[in-house]
CSV table of C-alpha atoms in Angstrom, one decimal:
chain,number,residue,atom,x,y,z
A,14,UNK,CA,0.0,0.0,0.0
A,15,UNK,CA,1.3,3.2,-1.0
A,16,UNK,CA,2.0,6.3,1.4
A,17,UNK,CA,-0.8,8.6,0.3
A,18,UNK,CA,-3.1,5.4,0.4
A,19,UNK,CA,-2.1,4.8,3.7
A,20,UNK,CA,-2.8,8.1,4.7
A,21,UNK,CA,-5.9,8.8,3.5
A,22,UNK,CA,-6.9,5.6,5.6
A,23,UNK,CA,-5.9,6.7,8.4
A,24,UNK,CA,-7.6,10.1,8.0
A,25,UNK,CA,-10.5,8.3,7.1
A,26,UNK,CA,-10.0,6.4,10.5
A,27,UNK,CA,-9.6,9.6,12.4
A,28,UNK,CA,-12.7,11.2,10.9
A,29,UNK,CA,-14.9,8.5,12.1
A,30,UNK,CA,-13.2,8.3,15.8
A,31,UNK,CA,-14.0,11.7,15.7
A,32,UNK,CA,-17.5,11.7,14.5
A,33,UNK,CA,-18.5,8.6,16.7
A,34,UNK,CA,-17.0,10.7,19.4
A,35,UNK,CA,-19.3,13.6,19.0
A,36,UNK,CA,-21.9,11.7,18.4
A,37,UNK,CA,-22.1,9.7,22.0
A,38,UNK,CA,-20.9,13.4,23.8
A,39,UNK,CA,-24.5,14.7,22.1
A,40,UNK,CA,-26.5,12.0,22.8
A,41,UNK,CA,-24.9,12.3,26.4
A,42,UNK,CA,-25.4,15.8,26.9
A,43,UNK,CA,-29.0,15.3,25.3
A,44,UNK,CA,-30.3,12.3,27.8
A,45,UNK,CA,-28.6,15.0,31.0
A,46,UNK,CA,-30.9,18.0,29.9
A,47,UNK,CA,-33.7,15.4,29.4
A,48,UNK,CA,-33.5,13.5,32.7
A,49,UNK,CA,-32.5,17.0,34.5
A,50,UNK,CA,-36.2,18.3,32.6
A,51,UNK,CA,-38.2,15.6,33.6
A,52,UNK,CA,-36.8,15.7,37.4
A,53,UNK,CA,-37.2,19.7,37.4
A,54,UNK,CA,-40.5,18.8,36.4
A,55,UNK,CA,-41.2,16.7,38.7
A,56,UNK,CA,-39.8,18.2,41.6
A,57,UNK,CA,-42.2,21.0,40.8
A,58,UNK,CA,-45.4,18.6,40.9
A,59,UNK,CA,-44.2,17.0,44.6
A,60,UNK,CA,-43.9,20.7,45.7
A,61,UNK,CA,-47.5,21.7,45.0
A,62,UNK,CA,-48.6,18.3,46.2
A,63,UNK,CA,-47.3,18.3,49.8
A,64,UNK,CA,-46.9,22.6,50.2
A,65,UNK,CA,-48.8,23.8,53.2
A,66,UNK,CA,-51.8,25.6,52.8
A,67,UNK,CA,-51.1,29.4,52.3
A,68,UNK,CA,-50.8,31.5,55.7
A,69,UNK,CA,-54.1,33.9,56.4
A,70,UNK,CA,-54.3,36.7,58.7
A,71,UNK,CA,-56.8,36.1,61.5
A,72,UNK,CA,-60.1,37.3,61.4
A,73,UNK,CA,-60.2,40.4,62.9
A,74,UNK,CA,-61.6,40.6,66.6
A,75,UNK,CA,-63.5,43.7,67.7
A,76,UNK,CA,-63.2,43.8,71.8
A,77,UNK,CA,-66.6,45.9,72.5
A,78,UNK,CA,-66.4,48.0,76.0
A,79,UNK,CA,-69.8,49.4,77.0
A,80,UNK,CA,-70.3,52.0,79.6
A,81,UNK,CA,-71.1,51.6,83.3
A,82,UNK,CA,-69.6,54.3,85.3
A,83,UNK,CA,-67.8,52.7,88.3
A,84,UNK,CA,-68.8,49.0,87.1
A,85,UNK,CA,-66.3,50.2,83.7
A,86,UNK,CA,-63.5,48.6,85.7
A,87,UNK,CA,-64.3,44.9,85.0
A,88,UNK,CA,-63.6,45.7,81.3
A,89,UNK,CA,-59.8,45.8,82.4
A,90,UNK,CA,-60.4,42.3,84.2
A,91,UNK,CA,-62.2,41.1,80.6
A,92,UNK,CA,-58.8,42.6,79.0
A,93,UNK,CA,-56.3,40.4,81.5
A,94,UNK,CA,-58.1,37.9,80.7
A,95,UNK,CA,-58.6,37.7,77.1
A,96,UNK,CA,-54.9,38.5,76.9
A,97,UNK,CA,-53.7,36.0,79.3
A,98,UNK,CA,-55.4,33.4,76.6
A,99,UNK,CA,-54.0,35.0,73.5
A,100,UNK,CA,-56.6,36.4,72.0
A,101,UNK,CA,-55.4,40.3,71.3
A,102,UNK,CA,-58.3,42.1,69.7
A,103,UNK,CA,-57.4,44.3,66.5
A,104,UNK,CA,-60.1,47.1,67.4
A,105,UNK,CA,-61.7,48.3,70.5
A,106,UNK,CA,-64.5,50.7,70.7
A,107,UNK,CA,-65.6,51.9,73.8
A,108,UNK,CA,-68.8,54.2,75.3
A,109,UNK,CA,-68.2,56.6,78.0
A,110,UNK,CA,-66.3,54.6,80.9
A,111,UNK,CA,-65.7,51.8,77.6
A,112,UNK,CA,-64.3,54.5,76.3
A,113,UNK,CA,-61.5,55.7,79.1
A,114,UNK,CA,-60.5,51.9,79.5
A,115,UNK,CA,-60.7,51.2,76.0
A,116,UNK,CA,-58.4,54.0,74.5
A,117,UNK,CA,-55.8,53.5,77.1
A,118,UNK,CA,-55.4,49.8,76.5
A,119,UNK,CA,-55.4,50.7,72.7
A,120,UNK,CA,-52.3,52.7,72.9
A,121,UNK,CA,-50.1,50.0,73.9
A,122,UNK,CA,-50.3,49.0,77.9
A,123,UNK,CA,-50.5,45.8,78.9
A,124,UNK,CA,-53.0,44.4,80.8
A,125,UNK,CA,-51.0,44.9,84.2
A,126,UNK,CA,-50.5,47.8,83.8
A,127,UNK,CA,-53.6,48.9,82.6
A,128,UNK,CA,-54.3,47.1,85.8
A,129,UNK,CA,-52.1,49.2,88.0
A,130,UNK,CA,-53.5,52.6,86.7
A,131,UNK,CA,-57.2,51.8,87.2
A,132,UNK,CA,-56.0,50.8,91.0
A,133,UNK,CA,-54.1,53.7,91.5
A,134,UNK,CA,-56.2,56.9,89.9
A,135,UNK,CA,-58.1,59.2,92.1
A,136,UNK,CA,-61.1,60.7,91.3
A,137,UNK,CA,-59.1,64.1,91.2
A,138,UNK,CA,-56.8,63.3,88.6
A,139,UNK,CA,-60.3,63.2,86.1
A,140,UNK,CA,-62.4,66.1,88.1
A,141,UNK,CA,-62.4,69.4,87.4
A,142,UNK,CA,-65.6,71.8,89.0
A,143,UNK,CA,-66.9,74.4,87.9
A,144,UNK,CA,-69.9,77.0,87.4
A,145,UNK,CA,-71.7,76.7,84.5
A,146,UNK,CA,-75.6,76.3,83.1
A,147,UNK,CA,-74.3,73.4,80.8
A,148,UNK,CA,-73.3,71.4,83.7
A,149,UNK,CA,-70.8,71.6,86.8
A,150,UNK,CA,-67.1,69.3,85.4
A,151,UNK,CA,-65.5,71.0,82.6
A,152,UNK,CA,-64.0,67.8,81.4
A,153,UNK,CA,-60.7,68.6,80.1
A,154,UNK,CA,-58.6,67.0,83.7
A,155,UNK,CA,-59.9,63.7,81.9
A,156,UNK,CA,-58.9,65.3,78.2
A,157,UNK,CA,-55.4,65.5,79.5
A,158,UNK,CA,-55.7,62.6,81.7
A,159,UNK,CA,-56.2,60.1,78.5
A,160,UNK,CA,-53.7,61.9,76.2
A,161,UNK,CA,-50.9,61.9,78.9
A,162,UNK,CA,-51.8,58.2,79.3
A,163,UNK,CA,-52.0,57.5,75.2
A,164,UNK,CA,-48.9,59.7,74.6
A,165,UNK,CA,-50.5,62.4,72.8
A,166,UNK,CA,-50.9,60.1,70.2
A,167,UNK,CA,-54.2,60.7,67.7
A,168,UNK,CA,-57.0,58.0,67.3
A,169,UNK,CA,-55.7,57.2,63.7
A,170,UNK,CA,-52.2,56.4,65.2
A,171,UNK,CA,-52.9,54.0,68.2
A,172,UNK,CA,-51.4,50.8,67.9
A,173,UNK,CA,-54.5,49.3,68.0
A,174,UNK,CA,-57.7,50.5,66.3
A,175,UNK,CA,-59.8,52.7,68.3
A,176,UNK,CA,-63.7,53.9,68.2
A,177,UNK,CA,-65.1,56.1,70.5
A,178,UNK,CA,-69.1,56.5,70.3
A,179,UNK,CA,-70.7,59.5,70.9
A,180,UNK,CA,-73.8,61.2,70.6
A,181,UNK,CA,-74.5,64.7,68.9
A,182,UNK,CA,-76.1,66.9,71.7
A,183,UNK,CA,-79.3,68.7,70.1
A,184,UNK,CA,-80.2,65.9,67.8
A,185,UNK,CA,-78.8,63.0,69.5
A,186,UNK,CA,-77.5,61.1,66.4
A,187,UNK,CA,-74.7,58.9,66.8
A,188,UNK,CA,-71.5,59.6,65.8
A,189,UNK,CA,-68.6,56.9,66.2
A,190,UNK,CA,-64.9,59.3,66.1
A,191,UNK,CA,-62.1,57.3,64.7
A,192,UNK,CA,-59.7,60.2,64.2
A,193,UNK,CA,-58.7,63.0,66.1
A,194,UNK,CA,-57.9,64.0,69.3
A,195,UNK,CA,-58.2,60.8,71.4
A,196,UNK,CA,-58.8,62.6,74.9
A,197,UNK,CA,-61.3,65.0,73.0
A,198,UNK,CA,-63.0,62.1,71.8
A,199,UNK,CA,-63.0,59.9,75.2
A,200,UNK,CA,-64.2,63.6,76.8
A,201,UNK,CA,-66.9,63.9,74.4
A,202,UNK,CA,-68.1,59.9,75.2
A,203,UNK,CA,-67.8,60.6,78.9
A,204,UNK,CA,-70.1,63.3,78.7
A,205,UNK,CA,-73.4,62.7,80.6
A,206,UNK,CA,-76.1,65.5,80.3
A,207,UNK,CA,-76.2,67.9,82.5
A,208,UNK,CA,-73.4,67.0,84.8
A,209,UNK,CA,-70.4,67.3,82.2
A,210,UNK,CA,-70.1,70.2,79.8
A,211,UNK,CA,-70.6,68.8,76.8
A,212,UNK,CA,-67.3,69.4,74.2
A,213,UNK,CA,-67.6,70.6,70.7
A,214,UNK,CA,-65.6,68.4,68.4
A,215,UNK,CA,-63.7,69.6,66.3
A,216,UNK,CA,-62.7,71.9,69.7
A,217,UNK,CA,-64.6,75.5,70.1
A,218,UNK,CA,-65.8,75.6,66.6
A,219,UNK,CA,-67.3,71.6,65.8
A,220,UNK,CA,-70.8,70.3,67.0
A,221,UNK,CA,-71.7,69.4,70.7
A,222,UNK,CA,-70.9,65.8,71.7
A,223,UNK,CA,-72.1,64.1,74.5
A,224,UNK,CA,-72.0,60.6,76.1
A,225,UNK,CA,-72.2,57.9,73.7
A,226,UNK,CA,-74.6,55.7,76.1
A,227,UNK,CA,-77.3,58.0,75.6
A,228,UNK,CA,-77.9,56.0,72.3
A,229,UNK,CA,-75.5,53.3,72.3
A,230,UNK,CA,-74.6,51.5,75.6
A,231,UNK,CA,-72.7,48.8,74.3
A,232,UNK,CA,-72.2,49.6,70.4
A,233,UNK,CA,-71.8,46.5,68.7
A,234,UNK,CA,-73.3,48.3,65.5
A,235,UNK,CA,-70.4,50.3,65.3
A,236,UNK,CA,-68.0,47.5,65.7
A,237,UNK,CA,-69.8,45.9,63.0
A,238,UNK,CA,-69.0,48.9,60.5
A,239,UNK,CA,-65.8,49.3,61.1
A,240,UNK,CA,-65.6,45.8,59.5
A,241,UNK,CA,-64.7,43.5,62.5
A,242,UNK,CA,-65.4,39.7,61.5
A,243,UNK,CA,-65.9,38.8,65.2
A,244,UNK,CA,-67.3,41.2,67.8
A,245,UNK,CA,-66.5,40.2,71.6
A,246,UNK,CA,-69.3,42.6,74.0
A,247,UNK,CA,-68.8,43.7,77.3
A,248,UNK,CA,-72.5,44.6,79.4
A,249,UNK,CA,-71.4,46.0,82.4
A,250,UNK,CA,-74.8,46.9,83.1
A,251,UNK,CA,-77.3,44.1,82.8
A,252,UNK,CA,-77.4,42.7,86.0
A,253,UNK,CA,-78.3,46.1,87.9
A,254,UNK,CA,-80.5,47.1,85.2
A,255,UNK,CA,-82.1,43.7,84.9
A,256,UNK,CA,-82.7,43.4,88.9
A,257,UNK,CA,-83.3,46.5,90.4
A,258,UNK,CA,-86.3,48.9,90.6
A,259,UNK,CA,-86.4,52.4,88.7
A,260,UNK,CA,-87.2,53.9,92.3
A,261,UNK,CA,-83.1,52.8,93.4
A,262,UNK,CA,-82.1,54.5,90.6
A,263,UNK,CA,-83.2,58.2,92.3
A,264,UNK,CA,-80.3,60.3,93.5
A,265,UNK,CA,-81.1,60.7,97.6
A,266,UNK,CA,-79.3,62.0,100.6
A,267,UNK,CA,-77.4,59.2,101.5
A,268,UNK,CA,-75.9,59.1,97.7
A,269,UNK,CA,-74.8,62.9,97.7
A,270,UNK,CA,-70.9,61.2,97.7
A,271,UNK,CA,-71.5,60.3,94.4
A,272,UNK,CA,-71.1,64.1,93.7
A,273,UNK,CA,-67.5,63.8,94.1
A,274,UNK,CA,-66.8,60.2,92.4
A,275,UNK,CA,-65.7,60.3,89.2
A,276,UNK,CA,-67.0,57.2,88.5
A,277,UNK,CA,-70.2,57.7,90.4
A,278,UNK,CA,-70.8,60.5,88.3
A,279,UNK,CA,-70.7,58.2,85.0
A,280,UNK,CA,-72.9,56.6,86.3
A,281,UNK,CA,-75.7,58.9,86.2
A,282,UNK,CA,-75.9,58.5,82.3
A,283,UNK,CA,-76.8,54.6,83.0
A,284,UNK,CA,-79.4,55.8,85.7
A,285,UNK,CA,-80.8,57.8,83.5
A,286,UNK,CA,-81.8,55.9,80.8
A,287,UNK,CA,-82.8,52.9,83.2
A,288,UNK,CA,-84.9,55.0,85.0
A,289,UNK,CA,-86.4,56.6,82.0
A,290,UNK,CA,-86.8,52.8,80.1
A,291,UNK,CA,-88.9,51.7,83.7
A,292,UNK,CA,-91.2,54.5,83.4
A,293,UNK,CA,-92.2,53.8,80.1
A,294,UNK,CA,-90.3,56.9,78.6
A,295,UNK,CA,-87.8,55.6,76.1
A,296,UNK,CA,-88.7,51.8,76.2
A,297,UNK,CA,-87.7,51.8,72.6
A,298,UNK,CA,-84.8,53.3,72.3
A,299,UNK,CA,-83.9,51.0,75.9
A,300,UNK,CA,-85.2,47.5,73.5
A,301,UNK,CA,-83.5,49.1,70.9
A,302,UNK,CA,-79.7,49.2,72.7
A,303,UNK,CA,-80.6,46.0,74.4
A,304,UNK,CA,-81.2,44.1,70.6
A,305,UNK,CA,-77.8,45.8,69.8
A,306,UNK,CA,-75.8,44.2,72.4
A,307,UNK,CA,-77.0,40.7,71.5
A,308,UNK,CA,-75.8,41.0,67.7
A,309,UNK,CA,-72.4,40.5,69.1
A,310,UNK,CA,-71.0,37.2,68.6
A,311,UNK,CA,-70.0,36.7,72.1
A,312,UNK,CA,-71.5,38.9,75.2
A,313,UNK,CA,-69.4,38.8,78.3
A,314,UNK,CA,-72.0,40.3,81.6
A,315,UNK,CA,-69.6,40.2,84.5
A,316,UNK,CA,-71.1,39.4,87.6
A,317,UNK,CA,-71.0,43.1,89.3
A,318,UNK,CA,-74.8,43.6,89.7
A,319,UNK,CA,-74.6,43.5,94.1
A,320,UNK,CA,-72.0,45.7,93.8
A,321,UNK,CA,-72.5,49.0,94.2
A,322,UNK,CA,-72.0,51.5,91.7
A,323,UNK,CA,-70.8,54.2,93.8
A,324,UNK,CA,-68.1,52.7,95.8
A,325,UNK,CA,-64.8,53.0,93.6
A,326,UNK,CA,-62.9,51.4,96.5
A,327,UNK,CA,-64.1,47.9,94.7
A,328,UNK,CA,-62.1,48.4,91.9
A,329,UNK,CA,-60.3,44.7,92.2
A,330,UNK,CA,-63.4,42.9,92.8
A,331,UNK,CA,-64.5,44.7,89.9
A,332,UNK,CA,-61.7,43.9,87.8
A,333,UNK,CA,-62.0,40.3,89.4
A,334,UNK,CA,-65.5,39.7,88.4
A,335,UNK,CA,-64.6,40.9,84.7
A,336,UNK,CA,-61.3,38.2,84.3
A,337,UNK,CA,-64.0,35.2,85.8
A,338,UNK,CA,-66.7,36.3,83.5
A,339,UNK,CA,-64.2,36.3,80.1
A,340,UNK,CA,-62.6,33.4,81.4
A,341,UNK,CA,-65.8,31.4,80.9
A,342,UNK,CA,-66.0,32.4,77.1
A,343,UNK,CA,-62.7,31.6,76.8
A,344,UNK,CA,-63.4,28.2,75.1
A,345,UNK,CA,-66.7,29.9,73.2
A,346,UNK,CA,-64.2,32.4,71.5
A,347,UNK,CA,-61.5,30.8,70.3
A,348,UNK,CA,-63.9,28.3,68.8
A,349,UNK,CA,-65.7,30.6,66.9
A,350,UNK,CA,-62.1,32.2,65.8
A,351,UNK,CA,-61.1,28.7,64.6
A,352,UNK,CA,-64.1,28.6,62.7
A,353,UNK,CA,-63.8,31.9,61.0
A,354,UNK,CA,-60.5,31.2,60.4
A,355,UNK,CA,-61.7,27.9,58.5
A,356,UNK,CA,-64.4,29.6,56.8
A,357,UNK,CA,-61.7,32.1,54.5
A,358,UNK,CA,-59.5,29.2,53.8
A,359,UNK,CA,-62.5,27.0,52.5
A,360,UNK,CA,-63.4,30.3,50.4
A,361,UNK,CA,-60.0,30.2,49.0
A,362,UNK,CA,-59.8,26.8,47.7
């Protein structure tokens, strides 16, 4: 065989060697992106098959705080309570004493010591007399009383949502203040005829405002509106109104001191409208307040009816009563907050 023979086997050789070399590096190359495909693939399918279920907020929990003058302090009991089990509500609105608990607690104290200040505040601290036809406490100790307390922090920037209801003075329409001036507002929903000078919101140019139980004791309505998916209500009231006669409800000799409790003085807007309800006055506007108390979800009526709504020296069996009253729909609540919960996932799916 010649040279160039020879050669031009061998390059023939080489060619093929080469060829056959590319050839299995392809089809190698091709079966890796394939089998890397198909595992992607089906990495992908597992995923979706075992991922959890996406996370959703909670419903959100309105904590409803009615008003009832001295009785007011079981709503920080209902608070320790409620806490103490982990349920934190995500809006609170209060009426008249509802109101003064409610707003504090909504700017950030825990329940101890929203616990400590309600034990510890004199009636002096929140009085302020004076001589006037509108009514004989100006209002504005408690005004700067509840924005010392909140940090002179606005409604709108609370850490937790806040509502206080009020009621406008000539007209009596309800009006539920969710911005603003918190102490103005908490003023305004303190403010039982006659006795408090009633505030004009926006201050010394707005509308008259006075105490939101006039027509809405424990305002479940609002809650409601504001969009709360669960309301929680607090009826400090019930059991006094329920059991005794509109006669104990008169102001006489031996309940002067009331004059000079704070508490005692709040009160007055609860005796008014029970007294008024038994003497066939404003039964419909008394069914009418009643009906909106039992649209809550849950209604918490601590057990405060023998005591007496004067004495502000009961303050822990007050607060007492409140934590054994919540601590019985404990079990009630977190069902139903389970169930709500359950409810938007099922929606979702």
């Amino acid at each position: 065989m010649s040279t160039a023979t020879l050669e031009m086997v061998m390059l023939n050789n080489i060619k093929t060697y080469c060829f056959q070399r590319s050839l299995t590096l392809f089809i190698k190359v091709s079966l890796l992106t394939t089998i890397s495909l198909l595992a992607s693939a089906c990495n992908s399918l597992t995923s979706a098959a075992h991922s959890e279920p996406p996370t959703l907020a909670a419903p959100s929990v309105a904590l409803v705080l009615g008003g009832g003058g001295t009785k007011g302090f079981a709503h920080v009991g209902v608070i320790k309570a409620l806490e103490k089990n982990g349920i934190k509500p995500s809006l609170v609105v209060g009426t008249s004493a509802g109101s003064i608990i409610g707003s504090i607690y909504a700017s950030g104290y825990t329940p101890a010591r929203l616990e400590q200040l309600a034990l510890t505040t004199t009636d002096s601290e929140l009085m302020d007399f004076t001589l006037s036809n509108q009514g004989f406490v100006a209002g504005n100790k408690l005004k700067n009383f509840i924005n010392t307390h909140v940090r002179q922090q606005s409604i709108e920037d609370l850490p937790i949502a806040f509502a206080a209801v009020v009621a406008e003075k000539h007209s009596l329409k309800k009006a539920v203040l969710t911005t603003g001036d918190t102490g103005l507002a908490v003023q305004a929903s303190s403010s039982v005829p006659n006795i408090f000078i009633a505030p004009r919101i926006p201050a010394k140019v707005g509308k008259k405002y006075i105490d939101g139980g006039v027509v809405s004791l424990v305002p479940v309505d609002s809650a409601r509106d504001l969009g709360a998916d669960i309301v929680i209500a607090v009826d400090v009231t019930a059991p006094s109104i329920k059991n005794t006669s509109a006669n104990s409800y008169k102001i006489n000799l031996s309940q002067l001191r009331s004059l000079s409790s704070f508490w005692g003085l709040l009160e007055n807007s609860i005796i008014v409208n029970a007294s008024a309800s038994a003497n066939g006055l404003s039964n419909n506007r008394s069914t009418q307040m009643r009906l909106e108390r039992d649209r809550a979800d849950i209604v918490i009526i601590p057990d405060v009816g023998h005591l007496s709504s004067l004495d502000s020296s009961q303050r822990q069996t007050l607060i007492s009563a409140g934590e054994r009253a919540a601590n019985e729909q404990i079990p009630a609540i977190k069902r139903l907050i389970n169930a709500k919960t359950s409810s938007k996932y099922t929606k979702l799916q």
